[in-house]
Amino acid sequence: MKVTNEFLIPFVGLKLGKHQFEYQINKEFFEDYDYDEFEACDIKVNIVLEKKSTMLELHFKHKGTIHVPCDLTSEMFDFPIKGKIKVIVQFGEDFNDDNEELLILPFGEHQVDVKQYIYEMIALSIPLKKIHPGIKDGTLKSEALDKLNELKVNSKEPKKTDSKEEETTDPRWDQLKKLLTDK
């Protein structure tokens, strides 16, 4: 994965308080990660960096759409996604990003790379099953849906029962039933 200056936020020259950063994410962003779960995307990411005297707080929010095939009909559609995460940045002896909500930077560091956090936030907000909204409200018309409806099993037909099965029972059960009625 290559480091780009676009996602490096320098915090040394910033005053104490909140600072806002915006990023427009498209399909090219995910090529570094070999992530190909969708055809295209249009996602807006907002980051609010709150600089305090001993630490930083990063509030990530994203909202947008991804162009994906429906898992039921394979029809392409724009699936809306959104999400948010919070990361606390503290300073210590060594770099440590083991905890997903806490990032420890070495004392001499002057910038923070937010690219990995943006990627994880977006990737985790995409559900495993993506269903076209037209299927849920019944407005989607496609060949695949027509074929599924044609092959659907109708369970409205009454079940046929053989009268022979009802007449023949195990004699042991008959003896037990007599015990209940003999009281």
Tab-separated table of N, CA and C in Angstrom, residues 93-150:
chain	number	residue	atom	x	y	z
A	93	GLU	N	6.054	6.077	23.392
A	93	GLU	CA	7.400	5.723	22.944
A	93	GLU	C	7.399	5.124	21.542
A	94	ASP	N	6.492	4.180	21.272
A	94	ASP	CA	6.464	3.455	20.004
A	94	ASP	C	5.100	3.579	19.337
A	95	PHE	N	5.101	3.402	18.011
A	95	PHE	CA	3.853	3.371	17.240
A	95	PHE	C	3.075	2.118	17.611
A	96	ASN	N	1.756	2.258	17.843
A	96	ASN	CA	0.921	1.111	18.197
A	96	ASN	C	-0.492	1.376	17.699
A	97	ASP	N	-0.978	0.496	16.806
A	97	ASP	CA	-2.356	0.608	16.334
A	97	ASP	C	-3.109	-0.701	16.547
A	98	ASP	N	-2.755	-1.444	17.604
A	98	ASP	CA	-3.413	-2.720	17.902
A	98	ASP	C	-4.886	-2.534	18.263
A	99	ASN	N	-5.194	-1.485	18.972
A	99	ASN	CA	-6.571	-1.211	19.367
A	99	ASN	C	-7.227	-0.396	18.256
A	100	GLU	N	-8.445	-0.774	17.865
A	100	GLU	CA	-9.111	-0.090	16.754
A	100	GLU	C	-9.592	1.313	17.108
A	101	GLU	N	-9.718	1.617	18.382
A	101	GLU	CA	-10.195	2.939	18.782
A	101	GLU	C	-9.092	3.820	19.351
A	102	LEU	N	-7.875	3.275	19.455
A	102	LEU	CA	-6.761	4.024	20.030
A	102	LEU	C	-5.533	3.866	19.148
A	103	LEU	N	-4.938	4.983	18.797
A	103	LEU	CA	-3.710	5.002	17.997
A	103	LEU	C	-2.645	5.711	18.818
A	104	ILE	N	-1.497	5.048	18.978
A	104	ILE	CA	-0.395	5.655	19.713
A	104	ILE	C	0.701	5.998	18.709
A	105	LEU	N	1.036	7.289	18.637
A	105	LEU	CA	2.082	7.781	17.743
A	105	LEU	C	3.337	8.095	18.557
A	106	PRO	N	4.507	7.927	17.950
A	106	PRO	CA	5.745	8.317	18.656
A	106	PRO	C	5.756	9.816	18.953
A	107	PHE	N	6.508	10.213	19.975
A	107	PHE	CA	6.502	11.603	20.436
A	107	PHE	C	6.898	12.608	19.370
A	108	GLY	N	7.784	12.338	18.467
A	108	GLY	CA	8.226	13.305	17.472
A	108	GLY	C	7.340	13.418	16.248
A	109	GLU	N	6.282	12.626	16.155
A	109	GLU	CA	5.413	12.592	14.971
A	109	GLU	C	4.651	13.911	14.825
A	110	HIS	N	4.459	14.342	13.578
A	110	HIS	CA	3.771	15.614	13.334
A	110	HIS	C	2.550	15.473	12.418
A	111	GLN	N	2.241	14.240	11.967
A	111	GLN	CA	1.077	14.031	11.105
A	111	GLN	C	0.499	12.642	11.360
A	112	VAL	N	-0.763	12.480	10.994
A	112	VAL	CA	-1.447	11.199	11.175
A	112	VAL	C	-2.016	10.772	9.820
A	113	ASP	N	-1.843	9.480	9.503
A	113	ASP	CA	-2.353	8.922	8.249
A	113	ASP	C	-3.737	8.330	8.510
A	114	VAL	N	-4.769	8.842	7.835
A	114	VAL	CA	-6.144	8.416	8.081
A	114	VAL	C	-6.668	7.464	7.014
A	115	LYS	N	-5.838	7.101	6.032
A	115	LYS	CA	-6.307	6.289	4.908
A	115	LYS	C	-6.815	4.925	5.359
A	116	GLN	N	-6.089	4.249	6.242
A	116	GLN	CA	-6.501	2.919	6.706
A	116	GLN	C	-7.824	2.979	7.463
A	117	TYR	N	-8.027	4.015	8.256
A	117	TYR	CA	-9.275	4.156	9.014
A	117	TYR	C	-10.460	4.417	8.088
A	118	ILE	N	-10.241	5.205	7.045
A	118	ILE	CA	-11.310	5.449	6.067
A	118	ILE	C	-11.682	4.153	5.370
A	119	TYR	N	-10.673	3.389	4.959
A	119	TYR	CA	-10.924	2.115	4.284
A	119	TYR	C	-11.713	1.161	5.185
A	120	GLU	N	-11.272	0.973	6.413
A	120	GLU	CA	-11.946	0.042	7.326
A	120	GLU	C	-13.365	0.490	7.631
A	121	MET	N	-13.567	1.787	7.823
A	121	MET	CA	-14.904	2.293	8.132
A	121	MET	C	-15.865	2.011	6.978
A	122	ILE	N	-15.428	2.251	5.748
A	122	ILE	CA	-16.302	2.031	4.596
A	122	ILE	C	-16.514	0.538	4.356
A	123	ALA	N	-15.445	-0.247	4.418
A	123	ALA	CA	-15.564	-1.684	4.159
A	123	ALA	C	-16.464	-2.368	5.174
A	124	LEU	N	-16.415	-1.946	6.417
A	124	LEU	CA	-17.251	-2.561	7.441
A	124	LEU	C	-18.702	-2.094	7.398
A	125	SER	N	-18.981	-1.007	6.700
A	125	SER	CA	-20.361	-0.530	6.615
A	125	SER	C	-21.128	-1.179	5.464
A	126	ILE	N	-20.438	-1.950	4.618
A	126	ILE	CA	-21.096	-2.615	3.498
A	126	ILE	C	-21.624	-3.961	3.981
A	127	PRO	N	-22.929	-4.197	3.904
A	127	PRO	CA	-23.480	-5.465	4.392
A	127	PRO	C	-23.109	-6.623	3.474
A	128	LEU	N	-23.179	-7.835	4.032
A	128	LEU	CA	-22.868	-9.027	3.243
A	128	LEU	C	-23.925	-9.268	2.171
A	129	LYS	N	-25.190	-9.043	2.517
A	129	LYS	CA	-26.278	-9.280	1.572
A	129	LYS	C	-26.840	-7.942	1.116
A	130	LYS	N	-26.811	-7.731	-0.198
A	130	LYS	CA	-27.280	-6.475	-0.767
A	130	LYS	C	-28.486	-6.770	-1.664
A	131	ILE	N	-29.645	-6.267	-1.260
A	131	ILE	CA	-30.893	-6.543	-1.979
A	131	ILE	C	-31.428	-5.239	-2.561
A	132	HIS	N	-31.786	-5.290	-3.832
A	132	HIS	CA	-32.326	-4.125	-4.546
A	132	HIS	C	-33.575	-3.630	-3.820
A	133	PRO	N	-33.707	-2.312	-3.606
A	133	PRO	CA	-34.898	-1.799	-2.911
A	133	PRO	C	-36.191	-2.065	-3.678
A	134	GLY	N	-36.109	-2.264	-4.983
A	134	GLY	CA	-37.301	-2.575	-5.771
A	134	GLY	C	-37.868	-3.947	-5.459
A	135	ILE	N	-37.062	-4.837	-4.940
A	135	ILE	CA	-37.554	-6.164	-4.553
A	135	ILE	C	-38.391	-6.056	-3.293
A	136	LYS	N	-37.938	-5.243	-2.353
A	136	LYS	CA	-38.644	-5.099	-1.082
A	136	LYS	C	-40.018	-4.467	-1.262
A	137	ASP	N	-40.109	-3.450	-2.126
A	137	ASP	CA	-41.416	-2.799	-2.308
A	137	ASP	C	-42.180	-3.315	-3.523
A	138	GLY	N	-41.603	-4.249	-4.280
A	138	GLY	CA	-42.309	-4.891	-5.383
A	138	GLY	C	-42.329	-4.118	-6.681
A	139	THR	N	-41.504	-3.111	-6.837
A	139	THR	CA	-41.534	-2.304	-8.058
A	139	THR	C	-40.517	-2.747	-9.099
A	140	LEU	N	-39.587	-3.609	-8.743
A	140	LEU	CA	-38.559	-4.035	-9.692
A	140	LEU	C	-39.116	-5.094	-10.637
A	141	LYS	N	-38.904	-4.873	-11.923
A	141	LYS	CA	-39.313	-5.837	-12.947
A	141	LYS	C	-38.060	-6.330	-13.654
A	142	SER	N	-37.791	-7.625	-13.563
A	142	SER	CA	-36.622	-8.180	-14.241
A	142	SER	C	-36.916	-9.621	-14.638
A	143	GLU	N	-36.130	-10.123	-15.554
A	143	GLU	CA	-36.304	-11.505	-16.001
A	143	GLU	C	-36.045	-12.482	-14.863
A	144	ALA	N	-35.064	-12.198	-14.049
A	144	ALA	CA	-34.728	-13.097	-12.944
A	144	ALA	C	-35.885	-13.195	-11.949
A	145	LEU	N	-36.509	-12.058	-11.623
A	145	LEU	CA	-37.646	-12.090	-10.701
A	145	LEU	C	-38.842	-12.807	-11.305
A	146	ASP	N	-39.089	-12.598	-12.595
A	146	ASP	CA	-40.189	-13.293	-13.253
A	146	ASP	C	-39.978	-14.799	-13.189
A	147	LYS	N	-38.758	-15.238	-13.415
A	147	LYS	CA	-38.448	-16.670	-13.376
A	147	LYS	C	-38.576	-17.219	-11.954
A	148	LEU	N	-38.127	-16.453	-10.954
A	148	LEU	CA	-38.262	-16.891	-9.562
A	148	LEU	C	-39.729	-17.017	-9.161
A	149	ASN	N	-40.554	-16.053	-9.579
A	149	ASN	CA	-41.981	-16.120	-9.260
A	149	ASN	C	-42.659	-17.282	-9.981
A	150	GLU	N	-42.202	-17.596	-11.172
A	150	GLU	CA	-42.757	-18.711	-11.930
A	150	GLU	C	-42.435	-20.051	-11.256
